[in-house]
Amino acid sequence: MFKKYIFEAIGNTPLIKMKKMFMDEKIEVLAKTESRNPGGSIKDRAALFMLEMAEKKGELDKKKTILEATSGNMGISLSMIGAAKGYRVKVVMSEGVSDERKALIKALGAELILTSSELGTEGALREAKYIFKMNPDKYWFADQFNNPDNANSHYYGIAEELLAQSPETDFLIAGIGTSGTISGIARKFREKSPDTKIVGVIPDRGYGIHGLQNPFHDFAGELFNGKYVDEFIYASKEEAFKLSRDAAKKEGLLVGMSSGAALFAAKKITQKIQRGTVIVILPDSGEKYLSTELFR
Ligand code: PMP
């Protein structure tokens, strides 16, 4: 059977047992490889769900241009789905993101607007809001930091997949950007697997780990809700990079910076338990970071 659209291939990503980086026989570390989505990241799930809910609610039609501020992956996902569905897409991004992301968004036919790298994703968000405010009828603003359908996509999607793939999980680790991933998964796990501890990973400072941000110091949208998170683990850029490189060399898993941060948190957790199952969400692939200091 064939699929009609590329976005029908979103989801059902593999859960892979890590062997070399976590050698303790009584502890199982399982990696959810979100790079296997067609747009290359976990953001495909949120982009598709937000977009289709907006279509259903009558907020989005072909007369409107899809608008979003992003650290890159959401822009790529919206550009891909927008192209397949026949929408115009405008993406606002900080200049600091990797060249691959900028090139991918343009290759997928979207318009790209760059904002100062010093202001990080927050600067991009401010610009997108301004563009929307100036012309509200022309755009559908996806607004991933505040759109509940970002978190809902994970509540209905990846969380259900994880419960089916690993029925008994002691720790679930996810990095925090918009908080969509962790809030959606945590909400489902609270209902169906309340004993699973939810661990949120945040950068210790700045925007150095692409995709993640510190909701206490940098910026938090409405989706951030600390009550869903049992434990926060801080990762430095250096720690995250080391674990990303290890994953590629030791496991053959070419992953991005935020995956490295999540793996750093997995190391911390496995050091303090004797047995159990730990799931780590690896949001994207290392391919988008080949030109950055992560792999150069
Ligand atoms: N890692 C990467 C590479 C991302 O692009 C994002 C999204 N900004 C995240 C992690 C964090 O996911 P969320 O926005 O759902 O918190």
PDB file of C-alpha atoms and ligand atoms in Angstrom:
ATOM      1  CA  MET A   1       0.000   0.000   0.000  1.00  0.00           C
ATOM      2  CA  PHE A   2       1.262   3.473  -0.771  1.00  0.00           C
ATOM      3  CA  LYS A   3       0.859   6.637   1.242  1.00  0.00           C
ATOM      4  CA  LYS A   4      -0.812   9.606  -0.370  1.00  0.00           C
ATOM      5  CA  TYR A   5       1.235  12.304   1.341  1.00  0.00           C
ATOM      6  CA  ILE A   6       4.681  12.451   2.899  1.00  0.00           C
ATOM      7  CA  PHE A   7       3.219  13.594   6.229  1.00  0.00           C
ATOM      8  CA  GLU A   8       1.318  10.323   6.548  1.00  0.00           C
ATOM      9  CA  ALA A   9       4.711   8.810   7.376  1.00  0.00           C
ATOM     10  CA  ILE A  10       4.980  10.866  10.592  1.00  0.00           C
ATOM     11  CA  GLY A  11       5.179   8.883  13.854  1.00  0.00           C
ATOM     12  CA  ASN A  12       5.728   5.230  14.770  1.00  0.00           C
ATOM     13  CA  THR A  13       9.434   5.855  15.221  1.00  0.00           C
ATOM     14  CA  PRO A  14      11.699   3.069  16.529  1.00  0.00           C
ATOM     15  CA  LEU A  15      12.604   2.641  20.200  1.00  0.00           C
ATOM     16  CA  ILE A  16      16.194   1.416  20.260  1.00  0.00           C
ATOM     17  CA  LYS A  17      18.061  -0.203  23.154  1.00  0.00           C
ATOM     18  CA  MET A  18      21.348   1.520  23.852  1.00  0.00           C
ATOM     19  CA  LYS A  19      24.105  -0.991  24.511  1.00  0.00           C
ATOM     20  CA  LYS A  20      27.546   0.568  24.713  1.00  0.00           C
ATOM     21  CA  MET A  21      26.881   3.815  26.508  1.00  0.00           C
ATOM     22  CA  PHE A  22      24.858   2.176  29.258  1.00  0.00           C
ATOM     23  CA  MET A  23      26.399  -1.187  30.025  1.00  0.00           C
ATOM     24  CA  ASP A  24      24.665  -2.083  33.296  1.00  0.00           C
ATOM     25  CA  GLU A  25      22.707  -5.271  32.650  1.00  0.00           C
ATOM     26  CA  LYS A  26      19.952  -4.408  35.111  1.00  0.00           C
ATOM     27  CA  ILE A  27      19.284  -1.019  33.560  1.00  0.00           C
ATOM     28  CA  GLU A  28      17.675  -0.670  30.161  1.00  0.00           C
ATOM     29  CA  VAL A  29      18.042   2.654  28.337  1.00  0.00           C
ATOM     30  CA  LEU A  30      15.722   2.958  25.348  1.00  0.00           C
ATOM     31  CA  ALA A  31      16.136   5.717  22.774  1.00  0.00           C
ATOM     32  CA  LYS A  32      13.097   7.063  20.920  1.00  0.00           C
ATOM     33  CA  THR A  33      14.623   8.031  17.589  1.00  0.00           C
ATOM     34  CA  GLU A  34      12.557  10.962  16.375  1.00  0.00           C
ATOM     35  CA  SER A  35      14.989  11.684  13.549  1.00  0.00           C
ATOM     36  CA  ARG A  36      13.102   8.945  11.713  1.00  0.00           C
ATOM     37  CA  ASN A  37      10.169  11.237  11.021  1.00  0.00           C
ATOM     38  CA  PRO A  38      10.076  12.445   7.382  1.00  0.00           C
ATOM     39  CA  GLY A  39      11.020  16.032   8.302  1.00  0.00           C
ATOM     40  CA  GLY A  40      13.813  14.672  10.499  1.00  0.00           C
ATOM     41  CA  SER A  41      12.532  15.592  13.956  1.00  0.00           C
ATOM     42  CA  ILE A  42       9.890  15.235  16.646  1.00  0.00           C
ATOM     43  CA  LYS A  43       8.454  18.558  15.482  1.00  0.00           C
ATOM     44  CA  ASP A  44       6.749  16.847  12.532  1.00  0.00           C
ATOM     45  CA  ARG A  45       4.215  15.495  14.989  1.00  0.00           C
ATOM     46  CA  ALA A  46       3.372  18.868  16.531  1.00  0.00           C
ATOM     47  CA  ALA A  47       3.383  20.692  13.184  1.00  0.00           C
ATOM     48  CA  LEU A  48       0.923  18.264  11.584  1.00  0.00           C
ATOM     49  CA  PHE A  49      -1.423  18.191  14.560  1.00  0.00           C
ATOM     50  CA  MET A  50      -1.493  21.984  15.048  1.00  0.00           C
ATOM     51  CA  LEU A  51      -2.047  22.513  11.339  1.00  0.00           C
ATOM     52  CA  GLU A  52      -4.820  19.947  10.962  1.00  0.00           C
ATOM     53  CA  MET A  53      -6.599  21.146  14.105  1.00  0.00           C
ATOM     54  CA  ALA A  54      -6.471  24.705  12.718  1.00  0.00           C
ATOM     55  CA  GLU A  55      -7.974  23.416   9.446  1.00  0.00           C
ATOM     56  CA  LYS A  56     -10.719  21.638  11.386  1.00  0.00           C
ATOM     57  CA  LYS A  57     -11.461  24.712  13.495  1.00  0.00           C
ATOM     58  CA  GLY A  58     -11.675  26.810  10.328  1.00  0.00           C
ATOM     59  CA  GLU A  59      -8.709  28.994  11.368  1.00  0.00           C
ATOM     60  CA  LEU A  60      -6.559  27.989   8.401  1.00  0.00           C
ATOM     61  CA  ASP A  61      -7.334  27.838   4.706  1.00  0.00           C
ATOM     62  CA  LYS A  62      -5.317  28.191   1.510  1.00  0.00           C
ATOM     63  CA  LYS A  63      -5.794  31.981   1.471  1.00  0.00           C
ATOM     64  CA  LYS A  64      -3.607  32.245   4.561  1.00  0.00           C
ATOM     65  CA  THR A  65       0.143  31.914   4.927  1.00  0.00           C
ATOM     66  CA  ILE A  66       1.458  29.714   7.727  1.00  0.00           C
ATOM     67  CA  LEU A  67       3.684  31.787  10.040  1.00  0.00           C
ATOM     68  CA  GLU A  68       5.969  30.525  12.802  1.00  0.00           C
ATOM     69  CA  ALA A  69       8.953  31.455  14.942  1.00  0.00           C
ATOM     70  CA  THR A  70      11.274  28.530  15.491  1.00  0.00           C
ATOM     71  CA  SER A  71      14.726  27.350  16.415  1.00  0.00           C
ATOM     72  CA  GLY A  72      14.616  25.421  13.150  1.00  0.00           C
ATOM     73  CA  ASN A  73      12.893  22.089  13.414  1.00  0.00           C
ATOM     74  CA  MET A  74       9.331  23.398  13.599  1.00  0.00           C
ATOM     75  CA  GLY A  75      10.104  25.538  10.558  1.00  0.00           C
ATOM     76  CA  ILE A  76      11.331  22.517   8.621  1.00  0.00           C
ATOM     77  CA  SER A  77       8.276  20.470   9.603  1.00  0.00           C
ATOM     78  CA  LEU A  78       5.797  23.208   8.704  1.00  0.00           C
ATOM     79  CA  SER A  79       7.624  23.841   5.424  1.00  0.00           C
ATOM     80  CA  MET A  80       7.486  20.153   4.517  1.00  0.00           C
ATOM     81  CA  ILE A  81       3.822  19.691   5.417  1.00  0.00           C
ATOM     82  CA  GLY A  82       2.934  23.082   3.932  1.00  0.00           C
ATOM     83  CA  ALA A  83       4.570  22.108   0.640  1.00  0.00           C
ATOM     84  CA  ALA A  84       2.713  18.786   0.528  1.00  0.00           C
ATOM     85  CA  LYS A  85      -0.617  20.416   1.370  1.00  0.00           C
ATOM     86  CA  GLY A  86      -0.106  23.449  -0.866  1.00  0.00           C
ATOM     87  CA  TYR A  87       0.275  26.248   1.722  1.00  0.00           C
ATOM     88  CA  ARG A  88       2.643  29.225   1.676  1.00  0.00           C
ATOM     89  CA  VAL A  89       4.924  29.179   4.727  1.00  0.00           C
ATOM     90  CA  LYS A  90       6.894  32.014   6.369  1.00  0.00           C
ATOM     91  CA  VAL A  91       9.485  31.056   8.974  1.00  0.00           C
ATOM     92  CA  VAL A  92      11.185  33.446  11.419  1.00  0.00           C
ATOM     93  CA  MET A  93      14.415  32.159  12.912  1.00  0.00           C
ATOM     94  CA  SER A  94      17.429  33.406  14.833  1.00  0.00           C
ATOM     95  CA  GLU A  95      20.520  33.895  12.680  1.00  0.00           C
ATOM     96  CA  GLY A  96      22.385  31.675  15.146  1.00  0.00           C
ATOM     97  CA  VAL A  97      20.780  28.422  13.982  1.00  0.00           C
ATOM     98  CA  SER A  98      22.782  26.051  11.799  1.00  0.00           C
ATOM     99  CA  ASP A  99      23.200  26.688   8.070  1.00  0.00           C
ATOM    100  CA  GLU A 100      21.625  23.334   7.293  1.00  0.00           C
ATOM    101  CA  ARG A 101      18.358  24.443   8.892  1.00  0.00           C
ATOM    102  CA  LYS A 102      18.246  27.657   6.897  1.00  0.00           C
ATOM    103  CA  ALA A 103      19.018  25.758   3.673  1.00  0.00           C
ATOM    104  CA  LEU A 104      16.408  23.073   4.391  1.00  0.00           C
ATOM    105  CA  ILE A 105      13.643  25.606   4.954  1.00  0.00           C
ATOM    106  CA  LYS A 106      14.475  27.411   1.719  1.00  0.00           C
ATOM    107  CA  ALA A 107      14.780  24.124  -0.181  1.00  0.00           C
ATOM    108  CA  LEU A 108      11.259  23.239   0.970  1.00  0.00           C
ATOM    109  CA  GLY A 109      10.011  26.448  -0.604  1.00  0.00           C
ATOM    110  CA  ALA A 110       9.281  28.537   2.501  1.00  0.00           C
ATOM    111  CA  GLU A 111      10.180  32.178   3.024  1.00  0.00           C
ATOM    112  CA  LEU A 112      12.859  32.668   5.681  1.00  0.00           C
ATOM    113  CA  ILE A 113      13.260  35.726   7.908  1.00  0.00           C
ATOM    114  CA  LEU A 114      16.329  35.912  10.154  1.00  0.00           C
ATOM    115  CA  THR A 115      16.559  37.803  13.453  1.00  0.00           C
ATOM    116  CA  SER A 116      19.576  38.692  15.593  1.00  0.00           C
ATOM    117  CA  SER A 117      21.297  35.654  17.113  1.00  0.00           C
ATOM    118  CA  GLU A 118      21.831  37.483  20.419  1.00  0.00           C
ATOM    119  CA  LEU A 119      18.103  37.467  21.065  1.00  0.00           C
ATOM    120  CA  GLY A 120      17.785  33.715  20.402  1.00  0.00           C
ATOM    121  CA  THR A 121      14.395  32.156  19.754  1.00  0.00           C
ATOM    122  CA  GLU A 122      12.782  34.901  21.838  1.00  0.00           C
ATOM    123  CA  GLY A 123      13.836  37.497  19.260  1.00  0.00           C
ATOM    124  CA  ALA A 124      12.381  35.382  16.448  1.00  0.00           C
ATOM    125  CA  LEU A 125       9.161  35.026  18.390  1.00  0.00           C
ATOM    126  CA  ARG A 126       8.882  38.780  18.912  1.00  0.00           C
ATOM    127  CA  GLU A 127       9.330  39.378  15.175  1.00  0.00           C
ATOM    128  CA  ALA A 128       6.756  36.719  14.217  1.00  0.00           C
ATOM    129  CA  LYS A 129       4.232  38.247  16.618  1.00  0.00           C
ATOM    130  CA  TYR A 130       4.849  41.660  15.078  1.00  0.00           C
ATOM    131  CA  ILE A 131       4.345  40.313  11.530  1.00  0.00           C
ATOM    132  CA  PHE A 132       1.109  38.668  12.653  1.00  0.00           C
ATOM    133  CA  LYS A 133      -0.148  41.772  14.456  1.00  0.00           C
ATOM    134  CA  MET A 134       0.459  43.935  11.388  1.00  0.00           C
ATOM    135  CA  ASN A 135      -1.545  41.602   9.144  1.00  0.00           C
ATOM    136  CA  PRO A 136      -3.703  39.187  11.164  1.00  0.00           C
ATOM    137  CA  ASP A 137      -5.977  38.210   8.273  1.00  0.00           C
ATOM    138  CA  LYS A 138      -3.108  37.192   6.030  1.00  0.00           C
ATOM    139  CA  TYR A 139      -1.496  34.694   8.390  1.00  0.00           C
ATOM    140  CA  TRP A 140      -2.194  31.652  10.489  1.00  0.00           C
ATOM    141  CA  PHE A 141       0.288  31.941  13.366  1.00  0.00           C
ATOM    142  CA  ALA A 142       1.137  28.427  14.572  1.00  0.00           C
ATOM    143  CA  ASP A 143       2.427  29.830  17.921  1.00  0.00           C
ATOM    144  CA  GLN A 144       4.039  26.609  19.148  1.00  0.00           C
ATOM    145  CA  PHE A 145       4.984  28.104  22.543  1.00  0.00           C
ATOM    146  CA  ASN A 146       1.359  28.776  23.434  1.00  0.00           C
ATOM    147  CA  ASN A 147      -0.680  26.495  21.167  1.00  0.00           C
ATOM    148  CA  PRO A 148      -2.122  23.639  23.271  1.00  0.00           C
ATOM    149  CA  ASP A 149      -2.264  21.442  20.161  1.00  0.00           C
ATOM    150  CA  ASN A 150       1.531  21.301  20.231  1.00  0.00           C
ATOM    151  CA  ALA A 151       1.351  19.405  23.556  1.00  0.00           C
ATOM    152  CA  ASN A 152      -1.826  17.568  22.494  1.00  0.00           C
ATOM    153  CA  SER A 153       0.004  16.109  19.488  1.00  0.00           C
ATOM    154  CA  HIS A 154       2.373  14.347  21.873  1.00  0.00           C
ATOM    155  CA  TYR A 155      -0.401  13.356  24.268  1.00  0.00           C
ATOM    156  CA  TYR A 156      -2.165  11.501  21.449  1.00  0.00           C
ATOM    157  CA  GLY A 157       0.926  10.488  19.463  1.00  0.00           C
ATOM    158  CA  ILE A 158       4.337   9.712  20.892  1.00  0.00           C
ATOM    159  CA  ALA A 159       3.028   9.078  24.433  1.00  0.00           C
ATOM    160  CA  GLU A 160       0.696   6.305  23.243  1.00  0.00           C
ATOM    161  CA  GLU A 161       3.486   4.823  21.117  1.00  0.00           C
ATOM    162  CA  LEU A 162       5.843   4.751  24.101  1.00  0.00           C
ATOM    163  CA  LEU A 163       3.288   3.091  26.362  1.00  0.00           C
ATOM    164  CA  ALA A 164       2.828   0.382  23.730  1.00  0.00           C
ATOM    165  CA  GLN A 165       6.550  -0.020  22.997  1.00  0.00           C
ATOM    166  CA  SER A 166       7.636  -0.121  26.654  1.00  0.00           C
ATOM    167  CA  PRO A 167       4.717  -0.942  28.969  1.00  0.00           C
ATOM    168  CA  GLU A 168       6.796  -0.517  32.143  1.00  0.00           C
ATOM    169  CA  THR A 169       8.993   2.541  32.264  1.00  0.00           C
ATOM    170  CA  ASP A 170      10.605   3.949  35.397  1.00  0.00           C
ATOM    171  CA  PHE A 171      11.997   7.200  33.967  1.00  0.00           C
ATOM    172  CA  LEU A 172      11.043   9.250  30.936  1.00  0.00           C
ATOM    173  CA  ILE A 173      13.573  11.900  29.893  1.00  0.00           C
ATOM    174  CA  ALA A 174      12.825  14.766  27.505  1.00  0.00           C
ATOM    175  CA  GLY A 175      14.484  18.088  26.741  1.00  0.00           C
ATOM    176  CA  ILE A 176      12.556  21.317  27.214  1.00  0.00           C
ATOM    177  CA  GLY A 177      12.059  23.849  24.432  1.00  0.00           C
ATOM    178  CA  THR A 178       8.436  24.887  24.054  1.00  0.00           C
ATOM    179  CA  SER A 179       7.611  22.154  26.633  1.00  0.00           C
ATOM    180  CA  GLY A 180       5.169  20.606  24.172  1.00  0.00           C
ATOM    181  CA  THR A 181       6.921  17.240  24.243  1.00  0.00           C
ATOM    182  CA  ILE A 182       7.265  16.907  27.999  1.00  0.00           C
ATOM    183  CA  SER A 183       3.819  18.316  28.830  1.00  0.00           C
ATOM    184  CA  GLY A 184       2.008  16.098  26.324  1.00  0.00           C
ATOM    185  CA  ILE A 185       3.852  12.934  27.322  1.00  0.00           C
ATOM    186  CA  ALA A 186       3.647  13.667  31.051  1.00  0.00           C
ATOM    187  CA  ARG A 187      -0.095  14.291  30.918  1.00  0.00           C
ATOM    188  CA  LYS A 188      -0.682  10.894  29.271  1.00  0.00           C
ATOM    189  CA  PHE A 189       1.733   9.084  31.585  1.00  0.00           C
ATOM    190  CA  ARG A 190       0.070  10.617  34.666  1.00  0.00           C
ATOM    191  CA  GLU A 191      -3.127   8.890  33.498  1.00  0.00           C
ATOM    192  CA  LYS A 192      -1.769   5.581  32.250  1.00  0.00           C
ATOM    193  CA  SER A 193       1.598   5.058  33.919  1.00  0.00           C
ATOM    194  CA  PRO A 194       1.592   7.264  37.037  1.00  0.00           C
ATOM    195  CA  ASP A 195       4.683   5.640  38.554  1.00  0.00           C
ATOM    196  CA  THR A 196       6.930   6.751  35.690  1.00  0.00           C
ATOM    197  CA  LYS A 197       9.150   9.646  36.809  1.00  0.00           C
ATOM    198  CA  ILE A 198       9.227  12.484  34.302  1.00  0.00           C
ATOM    199  CA  VAL A 199      12.614  14.148  33.916  1.00  0.00           C
ATOM    200  CA  GLY A 200      13.016  17.476  32.121  1.00  0.00           C
ATOM    201  CA  VAL A 201      16.367  18.524  30.680  1.00  0.00           C
ATOM    202  CA  ILE A 202      17.286  22.189  30.458  1.00  0.00           C
ATOM    203  CA  PRO A 203      20.426  24.020  29.421  1.00  0.00           C
ATOM    204  CA  ASP A 204      22.347  25.591  32.290  1.00  0.00           C
ATOM    205  CA  ARG A 205      22.625  28.860  30.357  1.00  0.00           C
ATOM    206  CA  GLY A 206      21.790  30.533  27.050  1.00  0.00           C
ATOM    207  CA  TYR A 207      20.736  29.012  23.745  1.00  0.00           C
ATOM    208  CA  GLY A 208      23.912  26.979  23.100  1.00  0.00           C
ATOM    209  CA  ILE A 209      22.073  23.641  22.868  1.00  0.00           C
ATOM    210  CA  HIS A 210      19.906  24.128  19.776  1.00  0.00           C
ATOM    211  CA  GLY A 211      16.262  23.305  20.419  1.00  0.00           C
ATOM    212  CA  LEU A 212      16.401  23.673  24.205  1.00  0.00           C
ATOM    213  CA  GLN A 213      15.916  26.632  26.468  1.00  0.00           C
ATOM    214  CA  ASN A 214      15.761  27.355  30.139  1.00  0.00           C
ATOM    215  CA  PRO A 215      12.189  28.202  31.148  1.00  0.00           C
ATOM    216  CA  PHE A 216      13.365  29.690  34.459  1.00  0.00           C
ATOM    217  CA  HIS A 217      15.989  32.040  33.082  1.00  0.00           C
ATOM    218  CA  ASP A 218      15.435  32.539  29.345  1.00  0.00           C
ATOM    219  CA  PHE A 219      11.825  32.383  28.374  1.00  0.00           C
ATOM    220  CA  ALA A 220       8.792  30.163  28.927  1.00  0.00           C
ATOM    221  CA  GLY A 221       5.608  30.010  26.889  1.00  0.00           C
ATOM    222  CA  GLU A 222       2.215  28.991  28.182  1.00  0.00           C
ATOM    223  CA  LEU A 223       2.880  25.307  27.550  1.00  0.00           C
ATOM    224  CA  PHE A 224       5.538  25.180  30.220  1.00  0.00           C
ATOM    225  CA  ASN A 225       4.097  23.663  33.357  1.00  0.00           C
ATOM    226  CA  GLY A 226       6.608  22.679  36.027  1.00  0.00           C
ATOM    227  CA  LYS A 227       4.095  20.514  37.878  1.00  0.00           C
ATOM    228  CA  TYR A 228       4.358  17.793  35.238  1.00  0.00           C
ATOM    229  CA  VAL A 229       8.078  17.410  35.810  1.00  0.00           C
ATOM    230  CA  ASP A 230       9.333  15.292  38.719  1.00  0.00           C
ATOM    231  CA  GLU A 231      12.965  16.298  38.285  1.00  0.00           C
ATOM    232  CA  PHE A 232      14.906  18.860  36.301  1.00  0.00           C
ATOM    233  CA  ILE A 233      18.437  18.094  35.168  1.00  0.00           C
ATOM    234  CA  TYR A 234      20.681  20.882  33.928  1.00  0.00           C
ATOM    235  CA  ALA A 235      23.090  20.126  31.078  1.00  0.00           C
ATOM    236  CA  SER A 236      25.954  22.283  29.902  1.00  0.00           C
ATOM    237  CA  LYS A 237      26.724  22.639  26.222  1.00  0.00           C
ATOM    238  CA  GLU A 238      29.989  20.730  26.725  1.00  0.00           C
ATOM    239  CA  GLU A 239      28.250  17.826  28.483  1.00  0.00           C
ATOM    240  CA  ALA A 240      25.533  17.677  25.816  1.00  0.00           C
ATOM    241  CA  PHE A 241      28.061  17.748  22.964  1.00  0.00           C
ATOM    242  CA  LYS A 242      30.135  14.971  24.511  1.00  0.00           C
ATOM    243  CA  LEU A 243      27.137  12.665  24.772  1.00  0.00           C
ATOM    244  CA  SER A 244      25.963  13.462  21.200  1.00  0.00           C
ATOM    245  CA  ARG A 245      29.409  12.515  19.913  1.00  0.00           C
ATOM    246  CA  ASP A 246      29.464   9.344  22.023  1.00  0.00           C
ATOM    247  CA  ALA A 247      26.049   8.298  20.672  1.00  0.00           C
ATOM    248  CA  ALA A 248      27.342   8.555  17.103  1.00  0.00           C
ATOM    249  CA  LYS A 249      30.625   6.770  17.744  1.00  0.00           C
ATOM    250  CA  LYS A 250      29.504   4.124  20.225  1.00  0.00           C
ATOM    251  CA  GLU A 251      25.929   3.384  19.185  1.00  0.00           C
ATOM    252  CA  GLY A 252      25.832   4.506  15.545  1.00  0.00           C
ATOM    253  CA  LEU A 253      23.111   6.961  16.518  1.00  0.00           C
ATOM    254  CA  LEU A 254      23.818  10.266  14.780  1.00  0.00           C
ATOM    255  CA  VAL A 255      21.853  12.693  16.941  1.00  0.00           C
ATOM    256  CA  GLY A 256      21.631  16.422  17.542  1.00  0.00           C
ATOM    257  CA  MET A 257      22.669  18.571  20.498  1.00  0.00           C
ATOM    258  CA  SER A 258      19.455  18.303  22.496  1.00  0.00           C
ATOM    259  CA  SER A 259      19.660  14.508  22.260  1.00  0.00           C
ATOM    260  CA  GLY A 260      23.122  14.772  23.793  1.00  0.00           C
ATOM    261  CA  ALA A 261      21.628  16.795  26.653  1.00  0.00           C
ATOM    262  CA  ALA A 262      18.927  14.144  27.167  1.00  0.00           C
ATOM    263  CA  LEU A 263      21.575  11.407  27.159  1.00  0.00           C
ATOM    264  CA  PHE A 264      23.564  13.351  29.733  1.00  0.00           C
ATOM    265  CA  ALA A 265      20.466  13.314  31.942  1.00  0.00           C
ATOM    266  CA  ALA A 266      20.123   9.571  31.308  1.00  0.00           C
ATOM    267  CA  LYS A 267      23.687   9.100  32.558  1.00  0.00           C
ATOM    268  CA  LYS A 268      22.852  11.017  35.730  1.00  0.00           C
ATOM    269  CA  ILE A 269      19.713   8.953  36.341  1.00  0.00           C
ATOM    270  CA  THR A 270      21.386   5.605  35.675  1.00  0.00           C
ATOM    271  CA  GLN A 271      24.145   6.499  38.148  1.00  0.00           C
ATOM    272  CA  LYS A 272      21.654   6.663  40.985  1.00  0.00           C
ATOM    273  CA  ILE A 273      19.479   3.599  40.304  1.00  0.00           C
ATOM    274  CA  GLN A 274      20.253  -0.115  40.548  1.00  0.00           C
ATOM    275  CA  ARG A 275      17.729  -1.388  38.034  1.00  0.00           C
ATOM    276  CA  GLY A 276      14.945  -0.195  35.784  1.00  0.00           C
ATOM    277  CA  THR A 277      13.904   1.069  32.369  1.00  0.00           C
ATOM    278  CA  VAL A 278      14.710   4.576  31.182  1.00  0.00           C
ATOM    279  CA  ILE A 279      13.310   6.095  27.999  1.00  0.00           C
ATOM    280  CA  VAL A 280      15.199   8.984  26.414  1.00  0.00           C
ATOM    281  CA  ILE A 281      13.609  11.116  23.715  1.00  0.00           C
ATOM    282  CA  LEU A 282      16.159  11.903  20.978  1.00  0.00           C
ATOM    283  CA  PRO A 283      14.432  14.748  19.086  1.00  0.00           C
ATOM    284  CA  ASP A 284      16.521  15.003  15.913  1.00  0.00           C
ATOM    285  CA  SER A 285      19.475  13.793  13.872  1.00  0.00           C
ATOM    286  CA  GLY A 286      23.058  15.007  13.846  1.00  0.00           C
ATOM    287  CA  GLU A 287      22.935  15.668  10.116  1.00  0.00           C
ATOM    288  CA  LYS A 288      21.641  19.190  10.663  1.00  0.00           C
ATOM    289  CA  TYR A 289      24.640  19.984  12.850  1.00  0.00           C
ATOM    290  CA  LEU A 290      27.466  18.705  10.650  1.00  0.00           C
ATOM    291  CA  SER A 291      28.604  22.261   9.930  1.00  0.00           C
ATOM    292  CA  THR A 292      28.424  23.351  13.572  1.00  0.00           C
ATOM    293  CA  GLU A 293      31.012  22.998  16.330  1.00  0.00           C
ATOM    294  CA  LEU A 294      29.240  19.804  17.443  1.00  0.00           C
ATOM    295  CA  PHE A 295      30.799  17.750  14.659  1.00  0.00           C
ATOM    296  CA  ARG A 296      33.404  19.961  13.010  1.00  0.00           C
TER     297      ARG A 296
HETATM  298  N1  PMP B   1      15.229  19.272  20.669  1.00  0.00           N
HETATM  299  C1  PMP B   1      15.167  19.855  19.475  1.00  0.00           C
HETATM  300  C2  PMP B   1      16.255  19.589  18.493  1.00  0.00           C
HETATM  301  C3  PMP B   1      14.113  20.713  19.162  1.00  0.00           C
HETATM  302  O1  PMP B   1      14.068  21.314  17.965  1.00  0.00           O
HETATM  303  C4  PMP B   1      13.123  20.951  20.134  1.00  0.00           C
HETATM  304  C5  PMP B   1      12.012  21.902  19.841  1.00  0.00           C
HETATM  305  N2  PMP B   1      12.376  23.247  20.018  1.00  0.00           N
HETATM  306  C6  PMP B   1      13.232  20.335  21.381  1.00  0.00           C
HETATM  307  C7  PMP B   1      14.296  19.487  21.608  1.00  0.00           C
HETATM  308  C8  PMP B   1      12.272  20.597  22.512  1.00  0.00           C
HETATM  309  O2  PMP B   1      10.988  20.120  22.293  1.00  0.00           O
HETATM  310  P1  PMP B   1       9.718  20.907  22.830  1.00  0.00           P
HETATM  311  O3  PMP B   1       9.642  22.195  22.061  1.00  0.00           O
HETATM  312  O4  PMP B   1       8.568  20.026  22.542  1.00  0.00           O
HETATM  313  O5  PMP B   1       9.899  21.169  24.286  1.00  0.00           O
END
